[in-house]
Coordinates of C-alpha atoms in Angstrom, one line a residue:
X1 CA 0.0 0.0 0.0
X2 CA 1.3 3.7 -0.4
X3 CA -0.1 7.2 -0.2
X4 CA 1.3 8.2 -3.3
X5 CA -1.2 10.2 -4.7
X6 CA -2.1 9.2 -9.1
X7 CA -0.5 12.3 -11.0
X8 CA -3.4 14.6 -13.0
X9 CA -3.4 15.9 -16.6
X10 CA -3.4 20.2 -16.2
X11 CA -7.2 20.7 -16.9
X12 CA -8.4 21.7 -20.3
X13 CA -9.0 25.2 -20.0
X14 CA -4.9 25.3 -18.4
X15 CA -3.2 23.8 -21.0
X16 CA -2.8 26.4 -23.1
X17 CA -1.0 28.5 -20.6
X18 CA 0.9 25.4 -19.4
X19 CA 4.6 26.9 -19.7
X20 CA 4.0 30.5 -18.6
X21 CA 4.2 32.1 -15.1
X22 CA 2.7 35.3 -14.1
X23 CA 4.6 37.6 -11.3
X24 CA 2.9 40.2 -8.9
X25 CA 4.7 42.6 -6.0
X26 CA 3.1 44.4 -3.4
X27 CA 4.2 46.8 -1.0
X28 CA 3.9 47.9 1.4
X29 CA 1.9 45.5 3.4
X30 CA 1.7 43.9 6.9
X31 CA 3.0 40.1 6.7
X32 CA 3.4 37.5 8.9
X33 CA 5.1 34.5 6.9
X34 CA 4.9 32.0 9.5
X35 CA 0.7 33.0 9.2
X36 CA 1.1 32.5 5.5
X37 CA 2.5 29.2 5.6
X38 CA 0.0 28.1 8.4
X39 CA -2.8 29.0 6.4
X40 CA -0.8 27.4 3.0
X41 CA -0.5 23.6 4.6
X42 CA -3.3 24.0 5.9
X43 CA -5.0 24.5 2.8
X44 CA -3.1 21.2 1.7
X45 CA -4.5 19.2 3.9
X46 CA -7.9 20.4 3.0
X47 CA -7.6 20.3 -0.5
X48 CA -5.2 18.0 -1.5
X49 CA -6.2 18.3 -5.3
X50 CA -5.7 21.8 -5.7
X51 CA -2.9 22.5 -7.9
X52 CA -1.7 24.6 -4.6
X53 CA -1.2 21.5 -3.3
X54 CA 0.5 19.7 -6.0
X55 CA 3.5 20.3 -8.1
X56 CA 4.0 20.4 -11.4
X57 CA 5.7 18.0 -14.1
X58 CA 5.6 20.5 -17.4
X59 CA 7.3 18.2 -19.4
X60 CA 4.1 15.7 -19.5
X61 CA 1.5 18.3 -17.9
X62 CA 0.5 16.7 -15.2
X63 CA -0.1 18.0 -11.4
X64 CA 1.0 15.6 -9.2
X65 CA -0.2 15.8 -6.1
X66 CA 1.5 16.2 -2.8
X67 CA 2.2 13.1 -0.3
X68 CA 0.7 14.0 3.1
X69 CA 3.7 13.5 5.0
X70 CA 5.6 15.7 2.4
X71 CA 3.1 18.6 2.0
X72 CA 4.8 21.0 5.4
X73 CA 8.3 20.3 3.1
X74 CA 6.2 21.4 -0.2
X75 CA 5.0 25.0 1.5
X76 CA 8.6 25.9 2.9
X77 CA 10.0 25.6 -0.5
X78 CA 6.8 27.7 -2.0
X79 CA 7.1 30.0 0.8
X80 CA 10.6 32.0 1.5
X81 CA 12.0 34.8 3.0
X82 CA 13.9 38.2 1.9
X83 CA 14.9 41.7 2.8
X84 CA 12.5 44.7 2.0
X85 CA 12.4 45.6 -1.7
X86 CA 14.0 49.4 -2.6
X87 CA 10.3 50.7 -3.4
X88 CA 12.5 52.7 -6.3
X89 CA 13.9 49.5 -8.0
X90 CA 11.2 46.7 -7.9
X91 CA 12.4 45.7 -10.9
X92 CA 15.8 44.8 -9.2
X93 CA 14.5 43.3 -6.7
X94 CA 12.6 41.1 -8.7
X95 CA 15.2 39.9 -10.8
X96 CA 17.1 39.0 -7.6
X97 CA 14.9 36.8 -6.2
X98 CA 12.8 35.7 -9.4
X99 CA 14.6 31.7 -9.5
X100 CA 11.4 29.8 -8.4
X101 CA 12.0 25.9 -9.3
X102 CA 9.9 25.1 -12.5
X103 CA 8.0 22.2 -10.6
X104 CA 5.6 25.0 -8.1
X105 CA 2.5 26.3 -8.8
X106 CA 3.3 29.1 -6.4
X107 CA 6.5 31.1 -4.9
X108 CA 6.0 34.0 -2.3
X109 CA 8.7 35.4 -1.5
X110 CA 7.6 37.3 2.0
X111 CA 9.6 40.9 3.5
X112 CA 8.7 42.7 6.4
X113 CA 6.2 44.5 4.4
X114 CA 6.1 42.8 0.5
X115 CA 4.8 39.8 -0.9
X116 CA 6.0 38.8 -4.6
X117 CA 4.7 36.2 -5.9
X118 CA 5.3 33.9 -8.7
X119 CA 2.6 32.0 -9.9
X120 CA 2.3 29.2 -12.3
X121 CA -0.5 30.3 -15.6
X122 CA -1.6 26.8 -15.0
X123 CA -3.1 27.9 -11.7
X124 CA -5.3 30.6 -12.9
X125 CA -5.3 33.7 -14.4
X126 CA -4.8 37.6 -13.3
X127 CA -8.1 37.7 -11.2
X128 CA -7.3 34.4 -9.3
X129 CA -3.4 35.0 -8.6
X130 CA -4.3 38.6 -7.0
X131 CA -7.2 36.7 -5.0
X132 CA -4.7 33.7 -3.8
X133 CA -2.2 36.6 -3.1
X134 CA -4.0 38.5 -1.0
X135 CA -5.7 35.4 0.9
X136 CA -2.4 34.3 1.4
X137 CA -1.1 37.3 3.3
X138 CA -4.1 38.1 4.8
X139 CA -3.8 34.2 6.1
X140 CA -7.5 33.3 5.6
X141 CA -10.0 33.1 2.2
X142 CA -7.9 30.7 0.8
X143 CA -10.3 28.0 0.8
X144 CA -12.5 29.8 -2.2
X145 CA -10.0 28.7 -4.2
X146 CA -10.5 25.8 -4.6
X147 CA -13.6 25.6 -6.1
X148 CA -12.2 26.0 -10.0
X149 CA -14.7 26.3 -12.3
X150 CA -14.7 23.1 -14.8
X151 CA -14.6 22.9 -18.6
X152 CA -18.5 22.4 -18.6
X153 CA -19.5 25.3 -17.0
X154 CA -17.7 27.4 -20.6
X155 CA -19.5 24.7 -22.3
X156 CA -23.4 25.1 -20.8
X157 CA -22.1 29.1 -21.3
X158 CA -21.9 28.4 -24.9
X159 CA -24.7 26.7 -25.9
X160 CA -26.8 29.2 -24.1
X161 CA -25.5 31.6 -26.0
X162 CA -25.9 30.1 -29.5
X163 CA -29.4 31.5 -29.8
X164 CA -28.0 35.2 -29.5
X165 CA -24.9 35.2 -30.9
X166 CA -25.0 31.7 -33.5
X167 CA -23.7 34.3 -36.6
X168 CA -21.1 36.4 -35.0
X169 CA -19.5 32.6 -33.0
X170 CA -20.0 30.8 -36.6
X171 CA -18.0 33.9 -38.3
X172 CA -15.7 34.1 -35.9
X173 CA -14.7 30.6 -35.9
X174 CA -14.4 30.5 -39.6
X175 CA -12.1 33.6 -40.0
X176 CA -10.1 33.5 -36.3
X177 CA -7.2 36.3 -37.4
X178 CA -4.0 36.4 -36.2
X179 CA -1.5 38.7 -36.8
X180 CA 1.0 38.9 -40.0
X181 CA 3.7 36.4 -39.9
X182 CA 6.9 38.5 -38.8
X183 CA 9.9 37.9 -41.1
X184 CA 13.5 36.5 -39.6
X185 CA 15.9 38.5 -39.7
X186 CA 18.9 37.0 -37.7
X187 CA 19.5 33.0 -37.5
X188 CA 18.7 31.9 -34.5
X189 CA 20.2 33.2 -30.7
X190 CA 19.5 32.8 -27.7
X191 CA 16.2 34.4 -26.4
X192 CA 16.6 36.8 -23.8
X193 CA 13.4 37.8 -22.1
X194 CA 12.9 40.9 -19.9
X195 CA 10.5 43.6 -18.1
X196 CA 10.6 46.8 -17.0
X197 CA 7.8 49.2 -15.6
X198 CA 7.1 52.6 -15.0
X199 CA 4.2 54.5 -12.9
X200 CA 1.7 56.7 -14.8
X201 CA 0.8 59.7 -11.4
X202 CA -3.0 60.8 -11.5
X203 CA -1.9 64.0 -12.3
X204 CA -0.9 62.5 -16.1
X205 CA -4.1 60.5 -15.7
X206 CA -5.8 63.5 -15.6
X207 CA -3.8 65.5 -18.0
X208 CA -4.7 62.1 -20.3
X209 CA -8.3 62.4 -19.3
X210 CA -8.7 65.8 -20.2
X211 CA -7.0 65.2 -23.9
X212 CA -9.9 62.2 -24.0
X213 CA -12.6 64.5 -23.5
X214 CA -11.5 67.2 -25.9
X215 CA -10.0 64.9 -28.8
X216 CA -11.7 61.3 -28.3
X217 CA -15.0 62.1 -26.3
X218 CA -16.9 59.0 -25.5
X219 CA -14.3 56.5 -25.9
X220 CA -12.7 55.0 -22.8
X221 CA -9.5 55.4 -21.2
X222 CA -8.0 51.9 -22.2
X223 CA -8.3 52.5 -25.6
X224 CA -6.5 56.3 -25.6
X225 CA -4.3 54.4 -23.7
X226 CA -3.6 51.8 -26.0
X227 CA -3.1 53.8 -28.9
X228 CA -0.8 56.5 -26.5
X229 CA 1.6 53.2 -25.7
X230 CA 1.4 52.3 -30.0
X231 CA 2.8 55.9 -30.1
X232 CA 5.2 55.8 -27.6
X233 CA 6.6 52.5 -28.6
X234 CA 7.0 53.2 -32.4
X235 CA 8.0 56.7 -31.9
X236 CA 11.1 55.5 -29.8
X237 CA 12.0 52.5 -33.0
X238 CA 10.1 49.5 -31.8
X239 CA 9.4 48.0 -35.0
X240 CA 5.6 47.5 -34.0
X241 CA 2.8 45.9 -35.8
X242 CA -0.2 49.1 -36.4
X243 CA -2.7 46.9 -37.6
X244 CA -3.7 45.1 -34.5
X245 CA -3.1 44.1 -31.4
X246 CA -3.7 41.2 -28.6
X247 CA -6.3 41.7 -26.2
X248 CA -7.1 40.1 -22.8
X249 CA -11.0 39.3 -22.3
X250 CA -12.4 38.1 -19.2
X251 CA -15.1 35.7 -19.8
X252 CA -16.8 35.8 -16.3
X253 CA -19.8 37.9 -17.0
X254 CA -20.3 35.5 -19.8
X255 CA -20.9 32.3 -17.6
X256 CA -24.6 33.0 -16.1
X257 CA -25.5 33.5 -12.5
X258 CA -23.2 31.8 -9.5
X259 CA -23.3 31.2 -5.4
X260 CA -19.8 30.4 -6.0
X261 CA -16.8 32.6 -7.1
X262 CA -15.3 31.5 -10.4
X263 CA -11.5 30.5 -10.2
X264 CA -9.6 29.1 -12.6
X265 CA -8.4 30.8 -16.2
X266 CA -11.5 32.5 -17.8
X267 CA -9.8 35.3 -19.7
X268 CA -9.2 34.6 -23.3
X269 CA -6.7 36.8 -25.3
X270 CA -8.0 37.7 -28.9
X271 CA -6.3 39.1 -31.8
X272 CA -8.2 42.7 -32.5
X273 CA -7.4 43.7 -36.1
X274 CA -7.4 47.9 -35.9
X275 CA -5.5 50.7 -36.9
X276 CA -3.4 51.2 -33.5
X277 CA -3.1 54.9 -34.5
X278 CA -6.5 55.4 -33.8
X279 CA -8.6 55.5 -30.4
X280 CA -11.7 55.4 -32.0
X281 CA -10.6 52.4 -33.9
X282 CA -9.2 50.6 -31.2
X283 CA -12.6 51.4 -29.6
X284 CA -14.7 49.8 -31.9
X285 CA -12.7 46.6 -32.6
X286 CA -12.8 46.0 -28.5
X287 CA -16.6 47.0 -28.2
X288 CA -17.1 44.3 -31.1
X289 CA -15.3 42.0 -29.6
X290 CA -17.1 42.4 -25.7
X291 CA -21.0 43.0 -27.8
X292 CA -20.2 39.6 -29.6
X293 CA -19.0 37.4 -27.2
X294 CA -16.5 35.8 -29.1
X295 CA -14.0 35.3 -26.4
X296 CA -16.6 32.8 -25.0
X297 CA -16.4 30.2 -28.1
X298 CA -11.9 31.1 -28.5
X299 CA -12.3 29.7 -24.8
X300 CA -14.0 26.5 -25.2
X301 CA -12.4 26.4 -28.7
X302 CA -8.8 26.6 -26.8
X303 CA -10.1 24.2 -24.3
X304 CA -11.1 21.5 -26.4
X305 CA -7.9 21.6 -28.2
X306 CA -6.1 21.5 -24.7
X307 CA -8.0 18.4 -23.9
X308 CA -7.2 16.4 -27.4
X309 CA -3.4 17.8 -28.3
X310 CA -0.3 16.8 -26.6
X311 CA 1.7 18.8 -24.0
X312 CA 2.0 22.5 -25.2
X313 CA 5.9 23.1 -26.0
X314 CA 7.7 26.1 -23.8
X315 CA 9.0 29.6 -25.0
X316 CA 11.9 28.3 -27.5
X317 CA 15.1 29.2 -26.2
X318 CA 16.5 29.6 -29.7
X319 CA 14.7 31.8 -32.0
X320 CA 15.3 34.4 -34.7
X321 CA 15.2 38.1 -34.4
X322 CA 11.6 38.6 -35.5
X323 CA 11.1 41.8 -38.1
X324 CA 8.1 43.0 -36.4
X325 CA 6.3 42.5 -32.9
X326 CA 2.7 42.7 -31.6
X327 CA 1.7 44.3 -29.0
X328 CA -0.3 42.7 -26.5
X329 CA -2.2 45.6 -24.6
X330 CA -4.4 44.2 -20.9
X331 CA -5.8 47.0 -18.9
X332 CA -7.5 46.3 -15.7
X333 CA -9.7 48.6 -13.9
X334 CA -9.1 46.5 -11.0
X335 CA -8.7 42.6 -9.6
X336 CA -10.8 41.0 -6.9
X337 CA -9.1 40.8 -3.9
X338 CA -6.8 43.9 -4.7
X339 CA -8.5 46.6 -2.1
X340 CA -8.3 43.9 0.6
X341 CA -4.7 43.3 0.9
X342 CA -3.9 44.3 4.1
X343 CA -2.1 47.7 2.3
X344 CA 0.2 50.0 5.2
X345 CA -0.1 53.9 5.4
X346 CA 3.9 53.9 5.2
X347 CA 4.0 54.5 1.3
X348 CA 2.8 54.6 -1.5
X349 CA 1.3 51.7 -2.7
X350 CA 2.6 49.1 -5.1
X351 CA 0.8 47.0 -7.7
X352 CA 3.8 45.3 -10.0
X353 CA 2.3 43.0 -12.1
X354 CA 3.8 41.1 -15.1
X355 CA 4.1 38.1 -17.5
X356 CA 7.6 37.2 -18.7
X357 CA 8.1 37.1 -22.5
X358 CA 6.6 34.3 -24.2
X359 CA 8.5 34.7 -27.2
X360 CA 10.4 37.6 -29.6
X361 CA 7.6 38.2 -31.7
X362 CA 5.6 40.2 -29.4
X363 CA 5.7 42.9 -26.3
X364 CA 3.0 43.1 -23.9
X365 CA 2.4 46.0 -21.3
X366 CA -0.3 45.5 -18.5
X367 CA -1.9 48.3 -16.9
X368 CA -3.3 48.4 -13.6
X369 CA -5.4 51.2 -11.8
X370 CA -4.6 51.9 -8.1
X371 CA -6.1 54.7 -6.4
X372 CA -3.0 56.6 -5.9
X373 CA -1.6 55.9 -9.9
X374 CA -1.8 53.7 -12.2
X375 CA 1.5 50.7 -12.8
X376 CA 2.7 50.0 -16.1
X377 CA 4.9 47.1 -16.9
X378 CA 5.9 45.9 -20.2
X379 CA 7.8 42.3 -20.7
X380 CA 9.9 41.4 -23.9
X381 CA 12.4 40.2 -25.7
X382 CA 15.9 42.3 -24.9
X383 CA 17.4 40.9 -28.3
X384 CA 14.2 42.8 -30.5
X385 CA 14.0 45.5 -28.0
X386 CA 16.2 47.0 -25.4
X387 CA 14.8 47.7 -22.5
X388 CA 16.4 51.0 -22.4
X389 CA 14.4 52.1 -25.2
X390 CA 10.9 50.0 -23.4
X391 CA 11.9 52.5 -20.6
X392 CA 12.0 55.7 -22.8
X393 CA 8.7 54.4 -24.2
X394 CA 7.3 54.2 -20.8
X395 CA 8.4 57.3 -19.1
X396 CA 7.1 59.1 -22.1
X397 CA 3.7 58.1 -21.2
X398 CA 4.1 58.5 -17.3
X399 CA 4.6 62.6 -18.7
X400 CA 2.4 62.5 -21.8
X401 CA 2.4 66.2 -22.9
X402 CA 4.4 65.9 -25.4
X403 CA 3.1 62.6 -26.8
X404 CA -0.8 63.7 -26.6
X405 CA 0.3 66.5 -28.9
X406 CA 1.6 64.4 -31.1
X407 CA -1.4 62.6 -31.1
X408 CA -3.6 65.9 -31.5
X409 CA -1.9 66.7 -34.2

């Protein structure tokens, strides 16, 4: 006889994000790491399926799950220790301690007053790793999590759906677009992924708002804001696709009515073919793509594939210089679980939140409002873009007159 739990395939609507890891800071905040890790095995114990409680073999994508007697030695490797973070070099300070072992769903990485935490895409998306962040430095409301929501809740979403949106779903799977192949132009070399971030102070925000309601009335914020970092990027040489862009759509609102919160990955990111030049454009295409649905059948489309195809391959380590890159553009008003961290009055607060570089071909920036500013990071490929010039791109947008009267003119 043995304990040995049977290893798990990564569920269906996690394959697709099998390889990639998602990494959030904040600071400053009370902690209490013995807490966390109290309320961590604890969580184990309880749910001994959770991916939390398992780790994770990417090279056949499969969770395997914890031995009893090994689970207190499984939380003191996801949970560690470290020295404050310099609040003006977060980006330092993550690359100093950003080494998790491939095989965890979850690292924190606890100071006297930051948690950073680096999360597995397989656990969830952006919604669920802010909600597992702050449950896990709060020490309690971990146990929500574990109720993921299955494959056949998206499914019952989409047939229900059929009757309202059967032409836009039937178009959209028979012309799915994707942007223009990008050219090599370097044999291949080693891929050398980075990130960098700047903050945007509400007095630009509202410098930004003000152009929008003279210039672009009626359209929203993250779509002047989308076509401000097109701008900023190409106007500082990033070779940049203008005819479309990658865009992040959450899927919850799509799913009906729920007791329970929904957990799991349920955002889907779709290929938005627009001029990028254009706020009004970018407008449309993303009010199309919300009004339609669509994201709902490119989930369960994605899912089924995940369930049928073999293990998804990681970011290749090799890889030409692409001629062009995408940009992948995910703005987010805010993230359950964000205005409950248990946030100190001894700074300003901190909200550094990123994706690492999936490959050379593309650049994505993620925007988060807090009340006191909104955070900006951008992850990419050093060898297609330096992050010196990423920075330039940035800080042009945390002081936007001169770029909005660019884009007036």
């Amino acid at each position: 006889m043995t304990d040995r739990p049977r290893p798990r395939r990564v569920g269906p609507l996690d394959r697709p994000w099998l390889h990639q890891r998602s990494v959030l800071l904040v600071t400053p905040v009370a902690t209490d790491v013995e807490a966390i890790r109290a309320a961590l095995l604890r969580f184990t114990h309880l749910h001994p399926d959770s991916p939390v409680s398992s780790r994770l073999d990417e090279a056949t994508g499969r969770w395997l799950p914890v031995r009893a007697g090994d689970r207190a030695e499984h939380v003191a490797r996801m949970v560690v220790t470290a020295p404050d973070p310099d609040p003006e070099d977060l980006t330092g300070y993550i690359k100093a301690h950003l080494a998790p072992p491939r095989d965890l769903p979850v690292r924190l990485v606890v100071s006297p007053t930051a948690v950073l935490g680096d999360i597995s895409h397989a656990v969830g998306d952006a919604s669920t790793f802010t909600r597992l962040l702050m449950a896990a430095t709060r020490g309690e409301g971990l146990d929500e999590l574990a109720a993921r929501t299955p494959t056949r809740t998206v499914l019952h979403a989409l047939r229900a759906g059929l009757r309202t949106h059967r032409r836009d779903w039937v178009d959209y799977v028979r012309h799915r677009t994707a942007p223009p192949v990008a050219a090599a132009t370097t044999a291949p070399e080693r891929t050398r992924p980075d990130f960098t971030g700047a903050v945007i102070p509400n007095p630009a925000l509202r410098e930004i708002t003000r152009w929008r309601n003279t210039h672009a009335k009626g359209i929203s914020i993250t779509s002047v804001l989308t076509s401000m970092t097109h701008r900023a990027l190409v106007s500082h040489g990033v070779p940049l696709n203008g005819d479309g862009l990658w865009a992040l759509i959450d899927v919850r609102g799509m799913l009906g009515p729920s007791d329970d919160p929904r957990w799991g990955n349920l955002s889907k990111s779709l290929y938005l073919r627009t001029d990028l030049g254009d706020p009004a454009a970018v407008e449309a295409a993303m009010k199309q793509a919300r009004d339609t649905g669509r994201a709902l059948p490119a989930l369960a489309l994605g899912s089924l594939i995940g369930a049928v195809s073999a293990t998804p391959k990681p970011a290749p380590a090799l890889a030409p210089r692409p001629d062009r890159v995408t940009l992948t553009f995910n703005s987010m008003p805010t993230l359950p679980g964000l205005a409950d961290m248990p946030w100190l009055d001894t700074g300003t607060k901190r909200f550094f939140g990123f994706s690492p570089s999936y490959g050379p071909d593309g650049i994505t920036v993620f925007a988060i409002r807090t009340r006191d500013h909104m955070e900006l990071t951008a992850s990419h490929d050093e060898n297609v873009v330096s992050t010196e010039t990423v920075d330039k791109a940035l800080a042009a947008l945390a002081a936007p007159t001169a770029l909005l009267a660019d884009m007036a003119g």
